[in-house]
Short mmCIF file of N, CA, C and O in Angstrom, two decimals:
data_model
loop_
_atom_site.label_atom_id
_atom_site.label_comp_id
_atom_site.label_asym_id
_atom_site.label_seq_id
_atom_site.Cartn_x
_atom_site.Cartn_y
_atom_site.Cartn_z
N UNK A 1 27.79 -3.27 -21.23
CA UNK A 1 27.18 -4.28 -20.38
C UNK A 1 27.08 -3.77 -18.94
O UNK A 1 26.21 -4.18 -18.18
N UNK A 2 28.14 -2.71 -18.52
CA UNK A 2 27.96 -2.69 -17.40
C UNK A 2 27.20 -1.77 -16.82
O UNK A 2 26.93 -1.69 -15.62
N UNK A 3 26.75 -0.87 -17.96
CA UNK A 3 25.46 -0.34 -17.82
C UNK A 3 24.19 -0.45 -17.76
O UNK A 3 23.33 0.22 -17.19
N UNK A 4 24.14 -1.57 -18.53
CA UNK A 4 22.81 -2.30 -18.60
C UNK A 4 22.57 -3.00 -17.12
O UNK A 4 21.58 -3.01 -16.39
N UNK A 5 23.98 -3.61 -16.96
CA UNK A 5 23.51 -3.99 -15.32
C UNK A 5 23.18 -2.97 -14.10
O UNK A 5 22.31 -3.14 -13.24
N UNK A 6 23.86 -2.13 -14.19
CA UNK A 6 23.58 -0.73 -12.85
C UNK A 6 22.06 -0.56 -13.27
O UNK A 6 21.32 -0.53 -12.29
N UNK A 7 21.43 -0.44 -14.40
CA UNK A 7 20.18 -0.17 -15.13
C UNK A 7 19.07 -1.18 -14.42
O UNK A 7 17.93 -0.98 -14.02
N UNK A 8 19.85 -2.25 -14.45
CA UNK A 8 18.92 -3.39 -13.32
C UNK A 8 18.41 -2.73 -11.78
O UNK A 8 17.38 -3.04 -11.19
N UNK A 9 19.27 -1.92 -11.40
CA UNK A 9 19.05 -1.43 -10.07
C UNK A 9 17.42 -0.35 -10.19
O UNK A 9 16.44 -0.25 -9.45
N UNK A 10 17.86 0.39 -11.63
CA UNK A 10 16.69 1.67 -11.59
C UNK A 10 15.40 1.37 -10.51
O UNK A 10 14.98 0.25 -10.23
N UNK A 11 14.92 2.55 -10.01
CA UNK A 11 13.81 2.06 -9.22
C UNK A 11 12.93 2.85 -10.45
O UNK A 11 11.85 3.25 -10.02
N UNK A 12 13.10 3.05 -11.41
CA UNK A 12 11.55 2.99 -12.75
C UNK A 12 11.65 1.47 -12.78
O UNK A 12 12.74 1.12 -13.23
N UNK A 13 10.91 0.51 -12.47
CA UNK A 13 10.94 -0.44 -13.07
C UNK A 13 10.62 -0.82 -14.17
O UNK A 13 10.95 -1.97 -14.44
N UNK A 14 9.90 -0.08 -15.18
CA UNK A 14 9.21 -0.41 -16.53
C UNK A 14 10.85 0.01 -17.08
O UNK A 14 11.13 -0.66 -18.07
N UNK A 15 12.03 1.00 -16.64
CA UNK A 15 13.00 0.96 -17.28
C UNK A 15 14.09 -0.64 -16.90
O UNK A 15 14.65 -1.40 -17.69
N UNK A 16 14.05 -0.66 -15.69
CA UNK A 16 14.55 -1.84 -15.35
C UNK A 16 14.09 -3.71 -16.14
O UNK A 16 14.82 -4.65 -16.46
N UNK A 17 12.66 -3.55 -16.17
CA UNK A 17 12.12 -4.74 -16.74
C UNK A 17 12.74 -4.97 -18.16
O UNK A 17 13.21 -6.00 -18.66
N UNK A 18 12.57 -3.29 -18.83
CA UNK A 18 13.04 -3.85 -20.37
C UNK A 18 14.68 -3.83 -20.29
O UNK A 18 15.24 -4.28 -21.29
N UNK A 19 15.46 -3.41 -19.30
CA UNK A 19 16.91 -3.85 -19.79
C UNK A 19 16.66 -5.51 -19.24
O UNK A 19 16.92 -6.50 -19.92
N UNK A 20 16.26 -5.52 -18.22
CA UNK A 20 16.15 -7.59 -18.10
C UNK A 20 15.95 -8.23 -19.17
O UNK A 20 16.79 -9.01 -19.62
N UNK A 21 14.59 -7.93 -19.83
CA UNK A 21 14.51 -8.51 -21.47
C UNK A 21 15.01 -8.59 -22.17
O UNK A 21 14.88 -9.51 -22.99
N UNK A 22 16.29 -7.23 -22.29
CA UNK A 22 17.03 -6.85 -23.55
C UNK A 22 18.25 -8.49 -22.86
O UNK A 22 18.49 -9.40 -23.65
N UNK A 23 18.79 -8.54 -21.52
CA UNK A 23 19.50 -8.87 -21.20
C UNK A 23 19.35 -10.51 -21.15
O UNK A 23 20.30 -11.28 -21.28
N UNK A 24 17.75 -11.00 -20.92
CA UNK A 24 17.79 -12.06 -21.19
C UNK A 24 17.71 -12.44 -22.66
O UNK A 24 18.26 -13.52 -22.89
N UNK A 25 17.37 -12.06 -23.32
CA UNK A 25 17.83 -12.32 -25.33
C UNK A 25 19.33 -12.08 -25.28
O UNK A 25 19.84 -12.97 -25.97
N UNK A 26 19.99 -11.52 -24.94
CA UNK A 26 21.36 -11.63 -25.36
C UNK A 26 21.53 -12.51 -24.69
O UNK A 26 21.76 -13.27 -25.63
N UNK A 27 21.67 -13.38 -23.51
CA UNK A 27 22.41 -14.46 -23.08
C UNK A 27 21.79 -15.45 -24.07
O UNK A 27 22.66 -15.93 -24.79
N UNK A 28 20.67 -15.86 -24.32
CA UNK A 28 20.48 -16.99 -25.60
C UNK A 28 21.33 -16.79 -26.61
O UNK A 28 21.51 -17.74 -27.37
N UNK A 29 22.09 -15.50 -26.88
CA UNK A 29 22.73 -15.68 -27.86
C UNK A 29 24.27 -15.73 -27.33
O UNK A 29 24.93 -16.68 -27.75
N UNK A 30 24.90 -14.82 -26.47
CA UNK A 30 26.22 -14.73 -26.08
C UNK A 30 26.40 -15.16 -24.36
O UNK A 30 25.56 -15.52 -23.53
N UNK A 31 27.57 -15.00 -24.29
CA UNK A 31 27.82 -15.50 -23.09
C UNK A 31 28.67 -13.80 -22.66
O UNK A 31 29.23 -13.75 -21.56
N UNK A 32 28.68 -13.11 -23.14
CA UNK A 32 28.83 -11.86 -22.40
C UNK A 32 28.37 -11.59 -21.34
O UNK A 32 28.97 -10.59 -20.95
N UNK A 33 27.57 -11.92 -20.57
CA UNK A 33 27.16 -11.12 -18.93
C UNK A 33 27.85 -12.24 -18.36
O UNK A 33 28.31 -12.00 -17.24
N UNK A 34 28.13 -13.86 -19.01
CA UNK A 34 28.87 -14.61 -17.83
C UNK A 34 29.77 -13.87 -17.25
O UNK A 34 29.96 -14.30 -16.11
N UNK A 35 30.71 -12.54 -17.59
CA UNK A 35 31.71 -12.23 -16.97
C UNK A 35 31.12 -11.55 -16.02
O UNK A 35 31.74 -11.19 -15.01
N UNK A 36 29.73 -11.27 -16.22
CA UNK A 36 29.24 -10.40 -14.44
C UNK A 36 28.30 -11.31 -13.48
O UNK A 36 27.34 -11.07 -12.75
N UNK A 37 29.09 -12.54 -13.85
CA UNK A 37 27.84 -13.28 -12.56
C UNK A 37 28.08 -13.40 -11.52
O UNK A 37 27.30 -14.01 -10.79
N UNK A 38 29.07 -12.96 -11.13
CA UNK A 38 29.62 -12.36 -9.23
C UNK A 38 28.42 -11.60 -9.06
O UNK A 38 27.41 -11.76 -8.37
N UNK A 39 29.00 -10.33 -10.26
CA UNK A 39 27.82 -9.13 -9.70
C UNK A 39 26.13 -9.46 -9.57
O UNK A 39 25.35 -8.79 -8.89
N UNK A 40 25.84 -10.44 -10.23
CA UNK A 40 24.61 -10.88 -10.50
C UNK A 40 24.65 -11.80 -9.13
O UNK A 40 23.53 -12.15 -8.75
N UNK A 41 25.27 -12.06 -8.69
CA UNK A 41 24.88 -13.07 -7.36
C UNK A 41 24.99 -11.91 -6.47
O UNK A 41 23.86 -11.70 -6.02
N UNK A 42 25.84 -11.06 -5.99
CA UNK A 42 25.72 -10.11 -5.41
C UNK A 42 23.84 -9.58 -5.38
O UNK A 42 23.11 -9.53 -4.39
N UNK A 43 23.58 -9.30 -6.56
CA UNK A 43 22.18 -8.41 -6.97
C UNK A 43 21.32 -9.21 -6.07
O UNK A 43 20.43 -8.49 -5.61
N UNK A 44 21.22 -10.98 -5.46
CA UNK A 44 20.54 -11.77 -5.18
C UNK A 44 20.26 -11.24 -3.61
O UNK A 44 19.27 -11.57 -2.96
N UNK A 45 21.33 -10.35 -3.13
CA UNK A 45 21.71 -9.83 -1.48
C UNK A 45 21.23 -8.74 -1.55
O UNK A 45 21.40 -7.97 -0.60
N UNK A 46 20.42 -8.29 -2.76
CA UNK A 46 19.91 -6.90 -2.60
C UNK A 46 18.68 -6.48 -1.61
O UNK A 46 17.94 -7.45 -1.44
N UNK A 47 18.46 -5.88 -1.24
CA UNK A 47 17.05 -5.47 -0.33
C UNK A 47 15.65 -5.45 -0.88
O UNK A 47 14.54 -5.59 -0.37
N UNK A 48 16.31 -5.11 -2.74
CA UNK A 48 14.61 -5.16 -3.43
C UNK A 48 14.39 -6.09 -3.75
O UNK A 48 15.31 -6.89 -3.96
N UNK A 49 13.33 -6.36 -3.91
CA UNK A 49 13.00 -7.80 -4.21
C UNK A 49 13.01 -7.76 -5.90
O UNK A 49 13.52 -8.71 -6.50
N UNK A 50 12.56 -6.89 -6.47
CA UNK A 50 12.69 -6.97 -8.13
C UNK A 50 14.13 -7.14 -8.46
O UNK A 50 14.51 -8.15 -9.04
N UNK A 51 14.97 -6.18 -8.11
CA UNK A 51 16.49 -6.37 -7.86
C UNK A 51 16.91 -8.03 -8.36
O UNK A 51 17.40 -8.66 -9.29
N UNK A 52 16.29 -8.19 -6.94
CA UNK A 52 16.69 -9.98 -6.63
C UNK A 52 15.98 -10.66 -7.79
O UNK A 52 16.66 -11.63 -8.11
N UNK A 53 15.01 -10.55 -8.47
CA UNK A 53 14.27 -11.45 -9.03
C UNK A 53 15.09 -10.89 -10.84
O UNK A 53 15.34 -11.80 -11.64
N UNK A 54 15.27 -10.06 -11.06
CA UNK A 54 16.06 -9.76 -11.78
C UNK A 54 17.23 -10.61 -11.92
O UNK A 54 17.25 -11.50 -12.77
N UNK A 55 18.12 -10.41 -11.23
CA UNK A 55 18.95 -11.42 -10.92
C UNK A 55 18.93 -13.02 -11.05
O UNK A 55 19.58 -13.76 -11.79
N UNK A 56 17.96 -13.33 -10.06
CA UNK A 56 17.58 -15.29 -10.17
C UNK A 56 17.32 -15.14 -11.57
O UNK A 56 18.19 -15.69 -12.24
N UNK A 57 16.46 -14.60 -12.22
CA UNK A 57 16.27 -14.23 -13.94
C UNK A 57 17.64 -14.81 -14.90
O UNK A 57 17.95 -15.83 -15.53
N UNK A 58 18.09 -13.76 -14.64
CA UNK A 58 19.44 -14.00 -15.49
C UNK A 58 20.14 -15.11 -15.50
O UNK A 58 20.43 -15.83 -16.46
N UNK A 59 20.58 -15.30 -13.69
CA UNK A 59 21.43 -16.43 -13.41
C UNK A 59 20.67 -17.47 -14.26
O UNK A 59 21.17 -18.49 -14.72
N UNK A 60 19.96 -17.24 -14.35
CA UNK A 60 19.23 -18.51 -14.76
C UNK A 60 19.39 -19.24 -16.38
O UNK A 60 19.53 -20.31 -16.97
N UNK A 61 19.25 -17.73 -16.56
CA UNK A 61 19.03 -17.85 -18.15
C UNK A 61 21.18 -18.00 -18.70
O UNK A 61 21.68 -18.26 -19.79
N UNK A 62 21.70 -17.74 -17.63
CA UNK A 62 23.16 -17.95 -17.70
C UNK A 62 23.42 -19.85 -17.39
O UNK A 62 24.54 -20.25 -17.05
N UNK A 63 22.85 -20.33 -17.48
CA UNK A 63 23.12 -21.93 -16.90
C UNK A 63 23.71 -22.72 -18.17
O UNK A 63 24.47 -23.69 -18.16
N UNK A 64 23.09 -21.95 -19.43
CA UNK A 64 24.03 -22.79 -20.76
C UNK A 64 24.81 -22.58 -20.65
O UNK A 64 25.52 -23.58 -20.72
N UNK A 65 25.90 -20.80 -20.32
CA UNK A 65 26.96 -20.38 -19.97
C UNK A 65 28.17 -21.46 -18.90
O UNK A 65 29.36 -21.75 -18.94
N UNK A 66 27.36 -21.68 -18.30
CA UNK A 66 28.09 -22.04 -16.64
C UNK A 66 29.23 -22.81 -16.80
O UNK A 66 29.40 -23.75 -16.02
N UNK A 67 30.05 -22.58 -17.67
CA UNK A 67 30.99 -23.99 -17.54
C UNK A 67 32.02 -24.20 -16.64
O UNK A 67 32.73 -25.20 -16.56
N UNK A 68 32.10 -22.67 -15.61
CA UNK A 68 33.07 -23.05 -14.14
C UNK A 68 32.08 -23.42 -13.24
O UNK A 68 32.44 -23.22 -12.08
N UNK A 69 30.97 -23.88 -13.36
CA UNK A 69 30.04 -23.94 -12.26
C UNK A 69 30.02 -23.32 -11.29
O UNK A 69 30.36 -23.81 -10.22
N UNK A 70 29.52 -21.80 -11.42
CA UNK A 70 29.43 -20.71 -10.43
C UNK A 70 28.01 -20.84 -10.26
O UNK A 70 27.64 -20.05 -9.40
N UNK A 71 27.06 -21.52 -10.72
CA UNK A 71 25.40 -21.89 -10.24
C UNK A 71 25.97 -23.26 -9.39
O UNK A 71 25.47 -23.27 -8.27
N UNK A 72 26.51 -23.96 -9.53
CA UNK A 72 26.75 -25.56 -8.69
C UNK A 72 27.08 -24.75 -7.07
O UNK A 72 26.61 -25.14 -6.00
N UNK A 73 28.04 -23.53 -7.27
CA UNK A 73 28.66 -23.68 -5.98
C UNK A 73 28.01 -22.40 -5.44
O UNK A 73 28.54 -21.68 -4.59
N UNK A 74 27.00 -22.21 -5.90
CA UNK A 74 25.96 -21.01 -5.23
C UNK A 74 24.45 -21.16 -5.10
O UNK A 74 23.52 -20.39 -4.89
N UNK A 75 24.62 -22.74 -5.36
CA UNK A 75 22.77 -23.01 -5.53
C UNK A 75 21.78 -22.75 -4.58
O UNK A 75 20.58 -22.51 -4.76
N UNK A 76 22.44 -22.82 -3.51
CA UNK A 76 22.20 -22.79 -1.93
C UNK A 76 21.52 -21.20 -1.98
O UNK A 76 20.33 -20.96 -1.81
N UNK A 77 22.47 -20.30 -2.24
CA UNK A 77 21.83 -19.31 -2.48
C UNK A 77 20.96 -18.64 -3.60
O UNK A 77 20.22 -17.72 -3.28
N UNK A 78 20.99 -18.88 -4.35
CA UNK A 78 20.28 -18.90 -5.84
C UNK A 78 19.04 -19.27 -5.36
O UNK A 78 18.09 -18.49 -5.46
N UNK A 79 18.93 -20.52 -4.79
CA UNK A 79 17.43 -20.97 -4.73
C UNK A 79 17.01 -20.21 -3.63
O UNK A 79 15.81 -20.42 -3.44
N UNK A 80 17.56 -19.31 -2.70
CA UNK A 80 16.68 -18.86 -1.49
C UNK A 80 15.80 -17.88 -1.88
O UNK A 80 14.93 -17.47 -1.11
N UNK A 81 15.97 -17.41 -3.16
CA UNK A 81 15.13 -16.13 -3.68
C UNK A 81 13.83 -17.10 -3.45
O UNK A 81 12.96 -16.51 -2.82
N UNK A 82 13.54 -18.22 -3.75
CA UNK A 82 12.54 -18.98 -3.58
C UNK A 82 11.50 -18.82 -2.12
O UNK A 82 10.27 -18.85 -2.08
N UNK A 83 12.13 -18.71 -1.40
CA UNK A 83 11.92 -17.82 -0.28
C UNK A 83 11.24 -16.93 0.45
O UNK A 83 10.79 -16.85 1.59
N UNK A 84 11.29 -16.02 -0.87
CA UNK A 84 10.64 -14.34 -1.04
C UNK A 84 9.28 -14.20 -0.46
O UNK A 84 8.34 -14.71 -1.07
N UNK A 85 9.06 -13.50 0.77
CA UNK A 85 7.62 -13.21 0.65
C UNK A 85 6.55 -12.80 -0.18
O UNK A 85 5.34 -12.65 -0.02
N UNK A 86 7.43 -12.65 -1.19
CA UNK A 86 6.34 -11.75 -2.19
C UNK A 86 5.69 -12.67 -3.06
O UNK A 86 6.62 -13.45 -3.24
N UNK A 87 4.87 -13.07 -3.63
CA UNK A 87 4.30 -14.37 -4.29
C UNK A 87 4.47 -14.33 -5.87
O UNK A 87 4.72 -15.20 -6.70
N UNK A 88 4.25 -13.17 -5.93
CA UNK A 88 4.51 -12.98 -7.50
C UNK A 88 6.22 -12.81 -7.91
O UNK A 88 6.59 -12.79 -9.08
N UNK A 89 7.08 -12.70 -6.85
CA UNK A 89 8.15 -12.85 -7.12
C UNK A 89 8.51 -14.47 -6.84
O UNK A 89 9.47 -14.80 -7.54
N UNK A 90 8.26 -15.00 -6.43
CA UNK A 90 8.33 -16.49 -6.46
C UNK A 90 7.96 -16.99 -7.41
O UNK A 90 8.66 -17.93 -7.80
N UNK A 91 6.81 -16.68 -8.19
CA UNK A 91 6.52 -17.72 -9.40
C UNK A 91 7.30 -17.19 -10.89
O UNK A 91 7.48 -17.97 -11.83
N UNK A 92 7.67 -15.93 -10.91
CA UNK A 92 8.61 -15.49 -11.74
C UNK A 92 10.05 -16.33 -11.74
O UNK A 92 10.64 -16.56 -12.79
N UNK A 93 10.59 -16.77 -10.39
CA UNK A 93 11.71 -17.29 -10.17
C UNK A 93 11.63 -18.73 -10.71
O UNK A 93 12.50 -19.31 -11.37
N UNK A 94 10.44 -19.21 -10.32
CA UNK A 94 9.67 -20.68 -10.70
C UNK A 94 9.53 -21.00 -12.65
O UNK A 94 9.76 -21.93 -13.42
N UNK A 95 8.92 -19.27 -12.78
CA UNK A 95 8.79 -19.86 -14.02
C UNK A 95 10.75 -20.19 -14.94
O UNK A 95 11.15 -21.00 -15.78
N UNK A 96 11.17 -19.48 -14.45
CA UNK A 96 12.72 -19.27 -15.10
C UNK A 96 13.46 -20.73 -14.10
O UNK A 96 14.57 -21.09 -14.52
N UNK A 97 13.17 -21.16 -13.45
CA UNK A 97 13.60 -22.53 -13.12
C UNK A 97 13.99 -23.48 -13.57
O UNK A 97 14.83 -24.15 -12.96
N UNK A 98 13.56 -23.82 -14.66
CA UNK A 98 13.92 -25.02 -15.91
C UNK A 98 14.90 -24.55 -16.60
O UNK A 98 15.48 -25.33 -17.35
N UNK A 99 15.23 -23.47 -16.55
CA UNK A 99 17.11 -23.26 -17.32
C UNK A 99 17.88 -24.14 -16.76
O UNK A 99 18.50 -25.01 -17.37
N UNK A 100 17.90 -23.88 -15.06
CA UNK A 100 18.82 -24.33 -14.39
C UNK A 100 19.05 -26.18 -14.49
O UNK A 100 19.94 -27.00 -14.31
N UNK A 101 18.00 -26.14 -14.79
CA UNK A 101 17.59 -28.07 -14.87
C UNK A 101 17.72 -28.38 -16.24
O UNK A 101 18.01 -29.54 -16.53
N UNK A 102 17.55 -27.58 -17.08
CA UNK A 102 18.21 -27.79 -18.70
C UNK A 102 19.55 -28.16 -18.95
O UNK A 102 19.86 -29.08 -19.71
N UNK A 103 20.46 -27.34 -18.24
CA UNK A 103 21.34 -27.57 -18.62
C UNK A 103 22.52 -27.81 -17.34
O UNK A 103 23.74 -27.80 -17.47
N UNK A 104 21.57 -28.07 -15.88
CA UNK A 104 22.23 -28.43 -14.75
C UNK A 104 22.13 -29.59 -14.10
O UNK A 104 22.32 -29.59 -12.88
N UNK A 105 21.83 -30.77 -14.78
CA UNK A 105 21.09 -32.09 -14.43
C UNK A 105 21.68 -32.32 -13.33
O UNK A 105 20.94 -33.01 -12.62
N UNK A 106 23.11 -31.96 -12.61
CA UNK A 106 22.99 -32.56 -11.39
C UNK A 106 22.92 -31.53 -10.31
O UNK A 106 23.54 -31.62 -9.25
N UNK A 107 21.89 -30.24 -10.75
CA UNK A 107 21.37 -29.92 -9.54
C UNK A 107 20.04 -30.13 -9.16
O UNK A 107 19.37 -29.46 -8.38
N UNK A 108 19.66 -31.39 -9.96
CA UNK A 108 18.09 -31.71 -10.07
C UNK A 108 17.34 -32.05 -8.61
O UNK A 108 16.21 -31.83 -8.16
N UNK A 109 18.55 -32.71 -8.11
CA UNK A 109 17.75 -33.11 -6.54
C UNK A 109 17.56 -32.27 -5.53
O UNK A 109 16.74 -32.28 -4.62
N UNK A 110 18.90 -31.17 -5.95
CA UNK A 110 18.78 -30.38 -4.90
C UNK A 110 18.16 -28.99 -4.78
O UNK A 110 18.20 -28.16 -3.88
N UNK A 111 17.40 -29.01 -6.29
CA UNK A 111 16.34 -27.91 -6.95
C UNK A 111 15.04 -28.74 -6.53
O UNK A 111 14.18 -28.00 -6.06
N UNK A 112 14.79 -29.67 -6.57
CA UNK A 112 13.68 -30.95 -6.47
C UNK A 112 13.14 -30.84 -4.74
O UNK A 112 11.98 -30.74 -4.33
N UNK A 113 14.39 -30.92 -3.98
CA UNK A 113 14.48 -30.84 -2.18
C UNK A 113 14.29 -29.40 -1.73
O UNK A 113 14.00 -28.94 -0.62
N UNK A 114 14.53 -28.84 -2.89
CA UNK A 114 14.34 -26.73 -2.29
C UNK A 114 13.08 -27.17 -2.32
O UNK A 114 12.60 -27.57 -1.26
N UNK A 115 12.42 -27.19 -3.35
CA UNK A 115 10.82 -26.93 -4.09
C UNK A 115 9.70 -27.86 -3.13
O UNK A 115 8.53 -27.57 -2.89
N UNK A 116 10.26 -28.74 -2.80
CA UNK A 116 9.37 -30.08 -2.22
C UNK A 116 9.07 -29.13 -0.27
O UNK A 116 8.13 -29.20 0.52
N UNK A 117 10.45 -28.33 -0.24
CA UNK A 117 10.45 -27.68 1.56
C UNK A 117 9.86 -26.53 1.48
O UNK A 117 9.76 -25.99 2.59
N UNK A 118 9.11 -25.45 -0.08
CA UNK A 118 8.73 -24.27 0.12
C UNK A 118 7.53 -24.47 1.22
O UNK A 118 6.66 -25.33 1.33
N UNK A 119 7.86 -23.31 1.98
CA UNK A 119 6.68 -23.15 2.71
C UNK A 119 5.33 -21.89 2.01
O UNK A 119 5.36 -20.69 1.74
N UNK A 120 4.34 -22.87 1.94
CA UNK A 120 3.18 -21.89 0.93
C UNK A 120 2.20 -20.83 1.85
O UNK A 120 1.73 -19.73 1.56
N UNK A 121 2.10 -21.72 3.18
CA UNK A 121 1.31 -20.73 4.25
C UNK A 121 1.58 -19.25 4.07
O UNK A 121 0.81 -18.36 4.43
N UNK A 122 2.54 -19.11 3.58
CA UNK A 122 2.86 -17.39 4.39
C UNK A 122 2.18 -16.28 3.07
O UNK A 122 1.87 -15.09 3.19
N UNK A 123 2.11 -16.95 2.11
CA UNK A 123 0.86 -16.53 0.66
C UNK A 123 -0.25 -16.55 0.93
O UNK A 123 -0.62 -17.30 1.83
N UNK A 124 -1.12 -15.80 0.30
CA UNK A 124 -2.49 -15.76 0.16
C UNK A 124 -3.19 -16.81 -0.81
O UNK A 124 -3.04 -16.77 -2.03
N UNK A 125 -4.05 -17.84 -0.07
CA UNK A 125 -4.78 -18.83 -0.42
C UNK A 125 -4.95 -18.66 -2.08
O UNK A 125 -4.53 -19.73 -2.51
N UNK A 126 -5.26 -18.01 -2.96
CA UNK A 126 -5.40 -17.77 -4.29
C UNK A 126 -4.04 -18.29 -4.51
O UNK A 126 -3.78 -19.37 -5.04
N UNK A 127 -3.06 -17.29 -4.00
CA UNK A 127 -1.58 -17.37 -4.96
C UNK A 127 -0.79 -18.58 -4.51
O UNK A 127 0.03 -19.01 -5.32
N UNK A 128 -0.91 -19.25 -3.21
CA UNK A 128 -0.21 -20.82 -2.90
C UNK A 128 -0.89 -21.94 -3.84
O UNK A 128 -0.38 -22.97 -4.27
N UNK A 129 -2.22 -21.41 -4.02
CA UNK A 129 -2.53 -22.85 -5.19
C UNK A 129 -1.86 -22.73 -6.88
O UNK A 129 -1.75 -23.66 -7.69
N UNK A 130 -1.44 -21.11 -7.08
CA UNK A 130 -0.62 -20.94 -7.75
C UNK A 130 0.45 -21.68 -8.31
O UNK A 130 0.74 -22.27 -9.35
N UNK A 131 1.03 -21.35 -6.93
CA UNK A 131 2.44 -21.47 -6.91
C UNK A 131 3.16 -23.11 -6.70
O UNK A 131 4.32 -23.50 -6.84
N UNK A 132 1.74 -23.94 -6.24
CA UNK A 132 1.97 -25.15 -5.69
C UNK A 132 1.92 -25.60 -6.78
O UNK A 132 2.78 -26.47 -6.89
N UNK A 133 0.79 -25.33 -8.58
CA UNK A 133 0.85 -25.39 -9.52
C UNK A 133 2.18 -25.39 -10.40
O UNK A 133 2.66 -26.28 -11.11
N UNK A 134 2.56 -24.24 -10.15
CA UNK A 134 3.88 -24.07 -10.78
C UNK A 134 4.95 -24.97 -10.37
O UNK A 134 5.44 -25.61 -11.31
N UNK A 135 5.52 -25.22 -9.05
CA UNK A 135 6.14 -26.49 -8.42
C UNK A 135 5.65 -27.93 -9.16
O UNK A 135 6.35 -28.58 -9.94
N UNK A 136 4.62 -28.19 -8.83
CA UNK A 136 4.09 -29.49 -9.43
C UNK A 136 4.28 -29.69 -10.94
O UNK A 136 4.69 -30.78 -11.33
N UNK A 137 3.98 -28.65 -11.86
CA UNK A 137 4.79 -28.77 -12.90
C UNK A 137 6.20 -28.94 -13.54
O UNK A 137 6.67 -29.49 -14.54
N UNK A 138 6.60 -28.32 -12.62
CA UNK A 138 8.13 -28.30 -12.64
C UNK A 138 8.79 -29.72 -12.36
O UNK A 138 9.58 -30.26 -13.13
N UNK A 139 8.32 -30.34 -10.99
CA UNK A 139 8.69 -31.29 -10.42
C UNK A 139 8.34 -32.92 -11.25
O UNK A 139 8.96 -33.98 -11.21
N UNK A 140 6.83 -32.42 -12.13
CA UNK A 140 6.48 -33.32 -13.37
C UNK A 140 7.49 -33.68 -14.13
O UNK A 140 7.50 -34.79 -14.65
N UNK A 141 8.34 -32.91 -14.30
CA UNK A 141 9.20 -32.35 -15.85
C UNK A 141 10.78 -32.78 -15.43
O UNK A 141 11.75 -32.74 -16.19
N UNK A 142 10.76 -33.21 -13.93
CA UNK A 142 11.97 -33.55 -13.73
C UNK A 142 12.54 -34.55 -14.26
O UNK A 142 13.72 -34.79 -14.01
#
């Protein structure tokens, strides 16, 4: 496991993407990476942005896991990847969003109050109607 995570770092990303994949199918099945979700919140402070989105990824897909609530008492940061200048890393984070609300019902308001304050200006007109898409769905489903 703890290779697969350093593997998250690779700058090949086509090697990095498929350990994420490999890594998000095993959490549907085990709770094995819960023991690295320090390190996975750490990954969120990284400088790359794939890094980071890697990360919100997982955490995410870790929320059936959560039963010390290490997403409750880090949401604050979890959701800032939301943040990201990059647009296509925002709606990746967006689309993996509904884990956290699956199985985190009471961080609904305060996933609901992130999403409702994104600021869309700083995107390119194509990708904010995107992304305002993706929000509005989400926020449907609450």
């Amino acid at each position: 496991m703890k290779e697969k995570i350093k593997m998250l770092y690779d700058k090949d990303d086509k090697i990095a993407y498929k350990i994420l994949l490999e890594l998000e199918n095993e959490v549907s099945e085990s709770n094995e990476l819960y023991n690295y979700f320090d390190e996975l919140l750490n990954m969120l402070k990284n400088e790359n942005t794939f890094v980071r989105v890697r990360a919100f990824r997982l955490i995410c897909a870790l929320a059936k896991w959560d039963c010390d609530n290490k997403i409750n008492n880090s949401i604050d940061l979890i959701l800032s990847e939301l943040d990201d200048d990059t647009s296509t890393s925002v709606r990746q984070c967006l689309n993996k969003l509904n884990l956290i609300l699956m199985y985190k019902i009471e961080l609904t308001d305060k996933v609901s109050n992130k999403l409702k304050q994104l600021d869309l200006s700083k995107y390119k007109e194509s990708m904010q109607s995107l992304i305002k898409r993706d929000i509005d769905s989400i926020l449907k489903n609450i």
